[in-house]
Tab-separated table of C-alpha atoms and ligand atoms in Angstrom:
chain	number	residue	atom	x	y	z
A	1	UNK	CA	17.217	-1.174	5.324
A	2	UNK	CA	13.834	-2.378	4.178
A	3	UNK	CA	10.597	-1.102	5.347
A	4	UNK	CA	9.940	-4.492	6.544
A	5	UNK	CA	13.500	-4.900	8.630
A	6	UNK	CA	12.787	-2.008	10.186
A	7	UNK	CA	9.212	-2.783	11.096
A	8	UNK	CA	10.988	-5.880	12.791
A	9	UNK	CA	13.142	-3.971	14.428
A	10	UNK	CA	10.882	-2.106	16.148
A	11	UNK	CA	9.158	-4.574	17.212
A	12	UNK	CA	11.940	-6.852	18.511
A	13	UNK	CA	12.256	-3.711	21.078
A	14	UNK	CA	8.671	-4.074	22.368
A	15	UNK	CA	8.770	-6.640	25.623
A	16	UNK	CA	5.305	-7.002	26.958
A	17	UNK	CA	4.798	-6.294	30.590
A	18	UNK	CA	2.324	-9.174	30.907
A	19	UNK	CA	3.673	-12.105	31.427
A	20	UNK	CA	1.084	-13.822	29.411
A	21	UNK	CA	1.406	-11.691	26.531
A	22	UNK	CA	5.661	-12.757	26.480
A	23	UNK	CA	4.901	-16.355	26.703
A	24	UNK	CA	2.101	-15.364	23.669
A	25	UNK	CA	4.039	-14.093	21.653
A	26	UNK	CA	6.923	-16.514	21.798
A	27	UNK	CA	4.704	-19.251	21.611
A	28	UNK	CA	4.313	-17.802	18.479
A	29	UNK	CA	7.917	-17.658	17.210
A	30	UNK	CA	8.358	-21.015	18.557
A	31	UNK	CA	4.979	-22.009	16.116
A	32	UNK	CA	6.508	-20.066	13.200
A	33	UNK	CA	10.599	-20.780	12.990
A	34	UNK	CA	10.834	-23.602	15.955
A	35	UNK	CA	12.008	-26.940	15.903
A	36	UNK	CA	11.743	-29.923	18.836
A	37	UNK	CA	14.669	-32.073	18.241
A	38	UNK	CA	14.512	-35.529	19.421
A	39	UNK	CA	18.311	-37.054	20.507
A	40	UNK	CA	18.696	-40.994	20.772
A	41	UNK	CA	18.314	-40.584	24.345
A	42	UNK	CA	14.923	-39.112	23.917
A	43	UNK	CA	16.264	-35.928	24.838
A	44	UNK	CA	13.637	-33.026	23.783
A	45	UNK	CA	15.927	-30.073	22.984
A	46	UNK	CA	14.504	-26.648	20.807
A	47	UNK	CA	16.046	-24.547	18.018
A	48	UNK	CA	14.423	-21.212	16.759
A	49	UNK	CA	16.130	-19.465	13.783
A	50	UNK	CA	15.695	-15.806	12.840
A	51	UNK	CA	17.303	-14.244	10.449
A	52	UNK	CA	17.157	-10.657	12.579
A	53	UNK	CA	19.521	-10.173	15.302
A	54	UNK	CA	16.951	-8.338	17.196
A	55	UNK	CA	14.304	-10.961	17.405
A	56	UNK	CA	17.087	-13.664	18.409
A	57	UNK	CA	17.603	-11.466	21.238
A	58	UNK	CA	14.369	-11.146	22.109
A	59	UNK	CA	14.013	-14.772	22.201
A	60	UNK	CA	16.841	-15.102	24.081
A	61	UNK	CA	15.679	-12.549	26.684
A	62	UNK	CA	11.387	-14.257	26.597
A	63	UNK	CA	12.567	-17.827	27.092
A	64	UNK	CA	15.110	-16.563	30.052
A	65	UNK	CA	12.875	-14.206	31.785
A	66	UNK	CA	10.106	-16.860	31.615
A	67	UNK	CA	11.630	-19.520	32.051
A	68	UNK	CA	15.161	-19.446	32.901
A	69	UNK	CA	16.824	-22.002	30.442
A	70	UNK	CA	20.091	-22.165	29.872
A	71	UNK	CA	20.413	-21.291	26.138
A	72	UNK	CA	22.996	-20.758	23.166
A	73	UNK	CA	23.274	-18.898	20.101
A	74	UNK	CA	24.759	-19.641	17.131
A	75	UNK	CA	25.464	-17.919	14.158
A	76	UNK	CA	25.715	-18.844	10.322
A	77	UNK	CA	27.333	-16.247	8.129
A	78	UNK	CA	25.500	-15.016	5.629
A	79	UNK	CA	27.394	-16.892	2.391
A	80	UNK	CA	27.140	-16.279	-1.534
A	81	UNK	CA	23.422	-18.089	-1.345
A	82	UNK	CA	22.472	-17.000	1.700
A	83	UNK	CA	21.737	-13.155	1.762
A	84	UNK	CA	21.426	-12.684	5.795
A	85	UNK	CA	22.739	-14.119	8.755
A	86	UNK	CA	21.410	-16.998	10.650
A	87	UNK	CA	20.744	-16.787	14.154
A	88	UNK	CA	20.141	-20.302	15.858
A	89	UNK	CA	18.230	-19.887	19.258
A	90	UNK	CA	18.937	-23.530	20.865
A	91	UNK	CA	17.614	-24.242	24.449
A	92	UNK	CA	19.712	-27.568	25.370
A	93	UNK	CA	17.915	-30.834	27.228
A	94	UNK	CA	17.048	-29.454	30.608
A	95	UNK	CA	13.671	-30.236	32.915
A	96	UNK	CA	12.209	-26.697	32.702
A	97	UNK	CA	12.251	-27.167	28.662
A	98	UNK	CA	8.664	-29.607	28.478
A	99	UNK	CA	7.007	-27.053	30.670
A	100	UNK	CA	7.958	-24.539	28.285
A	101	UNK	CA	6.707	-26.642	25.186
A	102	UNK	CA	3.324	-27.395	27.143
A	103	UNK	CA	2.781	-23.821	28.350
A	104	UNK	CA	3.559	-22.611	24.417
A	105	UNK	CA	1.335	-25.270	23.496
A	106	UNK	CA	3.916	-27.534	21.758
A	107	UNK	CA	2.823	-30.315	23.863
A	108	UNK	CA	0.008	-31.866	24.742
A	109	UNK	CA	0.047	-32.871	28.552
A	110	UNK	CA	1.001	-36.588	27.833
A	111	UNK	CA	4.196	-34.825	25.406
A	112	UNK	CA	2.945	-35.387	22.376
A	113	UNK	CA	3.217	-32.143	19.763
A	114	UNK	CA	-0.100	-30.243	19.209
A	115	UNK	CA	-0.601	-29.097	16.108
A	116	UNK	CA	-3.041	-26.072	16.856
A	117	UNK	CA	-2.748	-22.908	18.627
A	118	UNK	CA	-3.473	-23.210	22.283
A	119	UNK	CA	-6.479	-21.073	22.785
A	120	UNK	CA	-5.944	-20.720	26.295
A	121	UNK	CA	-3.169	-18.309	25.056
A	122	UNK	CA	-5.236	-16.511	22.555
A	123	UNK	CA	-7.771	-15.917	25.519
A	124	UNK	CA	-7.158	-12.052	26.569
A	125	UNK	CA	-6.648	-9.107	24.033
A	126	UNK	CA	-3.428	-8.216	25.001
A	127	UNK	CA	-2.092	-11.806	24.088
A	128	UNK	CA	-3.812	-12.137	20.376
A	129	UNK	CA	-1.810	-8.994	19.980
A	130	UNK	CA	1.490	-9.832	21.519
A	131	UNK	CA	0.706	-13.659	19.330
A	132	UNK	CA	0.051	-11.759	15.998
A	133	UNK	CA	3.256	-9.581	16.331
A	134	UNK	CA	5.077	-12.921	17.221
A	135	UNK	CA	3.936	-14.391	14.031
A	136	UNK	CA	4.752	-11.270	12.215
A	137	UNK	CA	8.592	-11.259	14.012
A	138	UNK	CA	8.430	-14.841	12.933
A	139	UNK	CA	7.405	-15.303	9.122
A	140	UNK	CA	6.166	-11.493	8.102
A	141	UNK	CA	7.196	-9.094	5.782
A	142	UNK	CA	5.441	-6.105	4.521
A	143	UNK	CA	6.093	-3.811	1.800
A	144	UNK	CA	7.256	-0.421	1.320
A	145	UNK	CA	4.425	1.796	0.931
A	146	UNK	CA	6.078	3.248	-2.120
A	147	UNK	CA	5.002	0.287	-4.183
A	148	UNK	CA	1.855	-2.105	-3.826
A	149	UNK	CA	0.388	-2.233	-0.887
A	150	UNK	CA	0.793	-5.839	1.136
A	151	UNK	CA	1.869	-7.590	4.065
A	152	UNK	CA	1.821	-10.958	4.718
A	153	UNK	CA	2.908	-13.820	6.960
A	154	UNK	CA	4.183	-17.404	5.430
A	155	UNK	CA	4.315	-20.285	7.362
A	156	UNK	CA	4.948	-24.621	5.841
A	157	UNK	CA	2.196	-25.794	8.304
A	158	UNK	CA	-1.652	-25.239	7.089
A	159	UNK	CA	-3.537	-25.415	10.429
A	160	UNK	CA	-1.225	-22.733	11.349
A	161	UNK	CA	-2.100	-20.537	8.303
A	162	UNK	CA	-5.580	-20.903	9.256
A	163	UNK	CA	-5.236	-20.315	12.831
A	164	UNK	CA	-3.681	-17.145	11.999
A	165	UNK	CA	-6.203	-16.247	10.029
A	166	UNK	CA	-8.732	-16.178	12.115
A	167	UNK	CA	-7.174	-14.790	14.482
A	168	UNK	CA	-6.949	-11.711	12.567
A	169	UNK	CA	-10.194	-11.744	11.396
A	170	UNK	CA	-11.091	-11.439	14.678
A	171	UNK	CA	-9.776	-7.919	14.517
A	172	UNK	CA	-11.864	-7.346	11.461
A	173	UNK	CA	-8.491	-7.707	9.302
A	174	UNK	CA	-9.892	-9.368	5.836
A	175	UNK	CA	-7.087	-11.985	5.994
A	176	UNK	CA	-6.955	-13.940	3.043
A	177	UNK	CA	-4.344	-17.229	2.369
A	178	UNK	CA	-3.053	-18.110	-0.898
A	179	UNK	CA	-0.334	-20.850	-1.592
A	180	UNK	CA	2.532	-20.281	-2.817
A	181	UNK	CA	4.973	-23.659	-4.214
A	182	UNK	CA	4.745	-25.466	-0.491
A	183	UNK	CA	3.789	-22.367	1.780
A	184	UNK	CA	1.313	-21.149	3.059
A	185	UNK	CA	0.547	-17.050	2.855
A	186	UNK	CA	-1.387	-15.578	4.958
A	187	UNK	CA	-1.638	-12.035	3.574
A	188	UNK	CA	-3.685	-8.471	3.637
A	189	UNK	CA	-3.979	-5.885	0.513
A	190	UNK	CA	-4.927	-2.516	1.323
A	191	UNK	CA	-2.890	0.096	3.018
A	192	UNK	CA	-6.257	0.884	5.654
A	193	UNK	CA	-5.776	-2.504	6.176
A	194	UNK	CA	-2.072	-2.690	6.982
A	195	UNK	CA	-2.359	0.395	8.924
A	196	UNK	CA	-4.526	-0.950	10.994
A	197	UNK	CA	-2.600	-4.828	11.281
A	198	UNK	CA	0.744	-2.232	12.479
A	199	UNK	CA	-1.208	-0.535	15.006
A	200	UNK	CA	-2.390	-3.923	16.507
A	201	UNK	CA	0.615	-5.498	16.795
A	202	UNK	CA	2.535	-2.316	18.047
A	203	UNK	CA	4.422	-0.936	15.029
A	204	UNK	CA	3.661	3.032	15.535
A	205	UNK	CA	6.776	4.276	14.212
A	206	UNK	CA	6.044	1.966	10.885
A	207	UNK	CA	2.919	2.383	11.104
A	208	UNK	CA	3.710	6.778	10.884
A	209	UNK	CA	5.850	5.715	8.257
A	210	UNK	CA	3.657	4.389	6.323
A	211	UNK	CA	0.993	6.748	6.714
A	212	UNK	CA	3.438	9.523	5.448
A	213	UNK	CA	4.138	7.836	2.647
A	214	UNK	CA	0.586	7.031	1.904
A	215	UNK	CA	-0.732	10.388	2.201
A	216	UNK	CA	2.265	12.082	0.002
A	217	UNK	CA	1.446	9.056	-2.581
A	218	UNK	CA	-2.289	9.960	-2.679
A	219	UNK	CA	-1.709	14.248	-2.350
A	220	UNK	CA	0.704	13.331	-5.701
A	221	UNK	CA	-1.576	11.301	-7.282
A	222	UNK	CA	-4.271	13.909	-7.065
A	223	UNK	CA	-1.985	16.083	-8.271
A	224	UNK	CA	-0.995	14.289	-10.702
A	225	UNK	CA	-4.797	13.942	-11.950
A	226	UNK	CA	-5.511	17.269	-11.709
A	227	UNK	CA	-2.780	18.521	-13.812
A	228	UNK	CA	-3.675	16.030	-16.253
A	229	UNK	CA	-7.612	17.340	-16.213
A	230	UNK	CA	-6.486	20.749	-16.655
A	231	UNK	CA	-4.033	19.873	-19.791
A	232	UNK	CA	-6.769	18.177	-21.272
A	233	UNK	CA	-9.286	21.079	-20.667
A	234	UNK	CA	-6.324	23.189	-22.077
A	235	UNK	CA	-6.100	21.114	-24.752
A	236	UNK	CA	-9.360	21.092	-25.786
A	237	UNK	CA	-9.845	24.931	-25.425
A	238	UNK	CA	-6.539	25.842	-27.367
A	239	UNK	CA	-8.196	23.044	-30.257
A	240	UNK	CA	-10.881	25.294	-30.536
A	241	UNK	CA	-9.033	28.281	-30.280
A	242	UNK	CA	-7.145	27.445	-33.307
A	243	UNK	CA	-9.679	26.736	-35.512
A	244	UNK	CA	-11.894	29.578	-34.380
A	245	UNK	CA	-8.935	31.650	-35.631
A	246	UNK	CA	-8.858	30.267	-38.646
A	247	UNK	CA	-12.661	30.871	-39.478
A	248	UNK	CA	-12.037	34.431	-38.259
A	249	UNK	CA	-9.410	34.890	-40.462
A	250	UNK	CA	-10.835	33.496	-43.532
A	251	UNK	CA	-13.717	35.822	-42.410
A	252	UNK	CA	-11.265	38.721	-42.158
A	253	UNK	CA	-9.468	38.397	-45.741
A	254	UNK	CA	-12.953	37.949	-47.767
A	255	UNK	CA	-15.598	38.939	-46.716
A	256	UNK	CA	-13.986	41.157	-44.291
A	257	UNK	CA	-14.837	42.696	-41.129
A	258	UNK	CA	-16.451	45.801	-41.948
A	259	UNK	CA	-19.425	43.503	-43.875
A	260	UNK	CA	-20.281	41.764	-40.625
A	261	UNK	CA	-22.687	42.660	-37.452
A	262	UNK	CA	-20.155	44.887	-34.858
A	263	UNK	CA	-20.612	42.015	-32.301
A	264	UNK	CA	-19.537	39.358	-34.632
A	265	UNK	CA	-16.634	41.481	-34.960
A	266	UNK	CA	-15.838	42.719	-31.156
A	267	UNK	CA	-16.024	38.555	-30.413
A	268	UNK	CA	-13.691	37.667	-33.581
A	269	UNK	CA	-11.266	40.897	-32.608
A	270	UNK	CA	-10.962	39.380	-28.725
A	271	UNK	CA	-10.464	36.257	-30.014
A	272	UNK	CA	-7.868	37.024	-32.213
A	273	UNK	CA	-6.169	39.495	-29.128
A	274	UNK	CA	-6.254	36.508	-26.603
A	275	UNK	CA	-6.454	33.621	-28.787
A	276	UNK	CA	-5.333	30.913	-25.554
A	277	UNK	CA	-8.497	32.483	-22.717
A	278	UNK	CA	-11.478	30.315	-22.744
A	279	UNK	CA	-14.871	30.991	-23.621
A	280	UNK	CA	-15.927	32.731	-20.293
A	281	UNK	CA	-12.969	34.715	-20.348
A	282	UNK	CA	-13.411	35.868	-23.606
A	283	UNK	CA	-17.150	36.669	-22.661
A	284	UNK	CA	-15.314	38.543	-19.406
A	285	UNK	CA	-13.564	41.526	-22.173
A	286	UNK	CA	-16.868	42.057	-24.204
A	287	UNK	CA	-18.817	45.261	-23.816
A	288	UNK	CA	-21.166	44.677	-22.018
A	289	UNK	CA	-20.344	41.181	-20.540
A	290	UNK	CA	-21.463	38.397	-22.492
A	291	UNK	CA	-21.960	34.899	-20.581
A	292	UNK	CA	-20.157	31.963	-21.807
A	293	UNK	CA	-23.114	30.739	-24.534
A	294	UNK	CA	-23.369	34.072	-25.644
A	295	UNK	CA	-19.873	34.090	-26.819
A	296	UNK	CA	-20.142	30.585	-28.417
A	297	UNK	CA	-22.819	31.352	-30.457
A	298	UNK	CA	-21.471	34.363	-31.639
A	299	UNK	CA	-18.295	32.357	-32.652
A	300	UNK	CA	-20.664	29.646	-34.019
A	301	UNK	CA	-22.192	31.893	-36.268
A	302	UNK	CA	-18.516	33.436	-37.657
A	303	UNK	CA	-18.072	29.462	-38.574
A	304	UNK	CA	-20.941	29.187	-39.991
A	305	UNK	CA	-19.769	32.675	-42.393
A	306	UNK	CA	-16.675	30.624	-42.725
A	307	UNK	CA	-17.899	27.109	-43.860
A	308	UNK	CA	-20.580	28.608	-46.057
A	309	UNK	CA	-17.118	30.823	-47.897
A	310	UNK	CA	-15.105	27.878	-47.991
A	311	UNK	CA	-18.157	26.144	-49.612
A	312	UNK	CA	-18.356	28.352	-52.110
A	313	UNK	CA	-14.463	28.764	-53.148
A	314	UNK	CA	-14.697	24.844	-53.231
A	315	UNK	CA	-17.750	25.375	-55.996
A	316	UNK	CA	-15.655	27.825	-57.221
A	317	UNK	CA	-12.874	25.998	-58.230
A	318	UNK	CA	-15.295	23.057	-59.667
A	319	UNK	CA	-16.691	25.632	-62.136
A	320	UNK	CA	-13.270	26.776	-62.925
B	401	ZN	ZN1	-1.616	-10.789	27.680
């Protein structure tokens, strides 16, 4: 199941215990996958589809505990194009249904269809929550943390985009909307970000998720940079290693050691013994201790006996 289904799920489970906050939040779905169907008669009737079992339920169980319609569900099988099931929430012609539109703010109070939010329902806390997770249950989808971090709603209708947000930026959520062919997406990057849009709306277990997931992803990452600082010091110190070896040889099998100072030699006999330790611990073995600059210069001068021997075999061989 995807991160995001599951998110869903969860939150298909939450029913407010406000009143206001239910009729929020489905004013919400109804915003985000509702349609008012008009019959010859003039008939209003309303259809919601989901494409998640548990937020058809939930509808179900908001617009009968609010309002008690009659309602029916119907279901399209998922087919060869069509990945999920389709659940059709339809609330038949029946009085109570216009007071349900105006309440949602469908309506207007003469019955014609609003096109904005209702603020009235946006008024209290509790109900820009239960109205954000409605949109979310509605039209949102978030990543897994395991990949880029992102979460966003779509929606066709543009006030509605806008509406939303705002609405989050009134949690201090840097909302941002982009388009995308016909739709509009309403979206957040940033996992503090996300974190923070899960908590609002009520997603703990996701939101623990998620944070798992995050903190394993960064803990490996710093690994991951670490190790790759180290190899590189590593690197570098075995570089220099190997060609301090080689002056020390050269040094060795010409002039020899016996011609050079006795700490020249003590330094080019530990390196030789522990050719992979770095300077320091090189400087660590030396009687007495030597500090770390004391044992590069002492190496830098056994180059410099090197370079000035392999400057001379090179005139050497010019004369020859
Ligand atoms: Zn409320």
């Amino acid at each position: 199941m995807s991160f995001s289904t599951a998110t869903k799920n969860e939150l298909a489970r939450i029913i407010s215990k406000h009143p206001c906050c239910r009729l929020a939040e489905l004013a919400a779905l109804i915003r985000m996958d509702g349609s008012i169907q008009i019959s010859s008669g003039k008939l209003m009737s309303l259809n919601i589809t989901t494409e998640n079992a548990a937020v058809a339920r939930k509808i179900l169980l908001m617009v009968k505990g609010l309002f008690n319609l009659q309602t029916e569900v119907l279901v399209q099988r998922k087919t060869r194009l069509r990945k999920n099931n389709v659940y059709l929430v339809r609330i038949p012609p029946q009085q109570q249904l216009s007071k349900l539109l105006c309440q949602a703010g469908m309506l207007d109070r003469h019955g014609r269809l609003k096109d904005t939010v209702q603020e009235e329902l946006l008024k209290k806390i509790c109900c820009r929550r239960a109205y954000l997770r409605g949109v979310f249950l509605g039209g949102g989808s978030v990543n897994s943390p395991e990949g880029t971090y992102h979460l966003e709603v779509i929606t066709d209708n543009e006030q509605h985009a806008n509406s939303i947000c705002r609405l989050m930026q009134r949690f201090r959520l840097p909302a941002r909307i982009s388009e995308r062919k016909n739709w509009q997406v309403v979206y957040l990057k940033g996992s503090e970000q996300i974190v923070r849009f899960l908590n609002i709306i009520g997603a703990h277990s996701a939101l623990l998720n998620f944070e798992n997931v995050r903190v394993y992803k960064d803990v490996r990452n710093q690994v991951n940079r670490l190790v790759n600082c180290e190899t590189a010091n590593l690197n570098k110190t075995i570089n220099a290693s190997v060609r301090q070896l080689e002056n020390i040889k050269l040094v060795r099998d010409t002039v020899g050691f016996d011609n050079i100072s006795a700490s020249l030699r003590e330094a080019a006999e530990l390196r030789v013994k522990y050719p992979d330790a770095s300077l320091k611990e090189l400087g660590d073995y030396m009687q007495p201790r030597l500090g770390k600059s004391g044992m590069s210069h002492r190496l830098r001068k056994l180059e410099e006996i090197a370079e000035k021997i392999r400057l001379e075999v090179r005139g050497d061989k010019k004369m020859m």
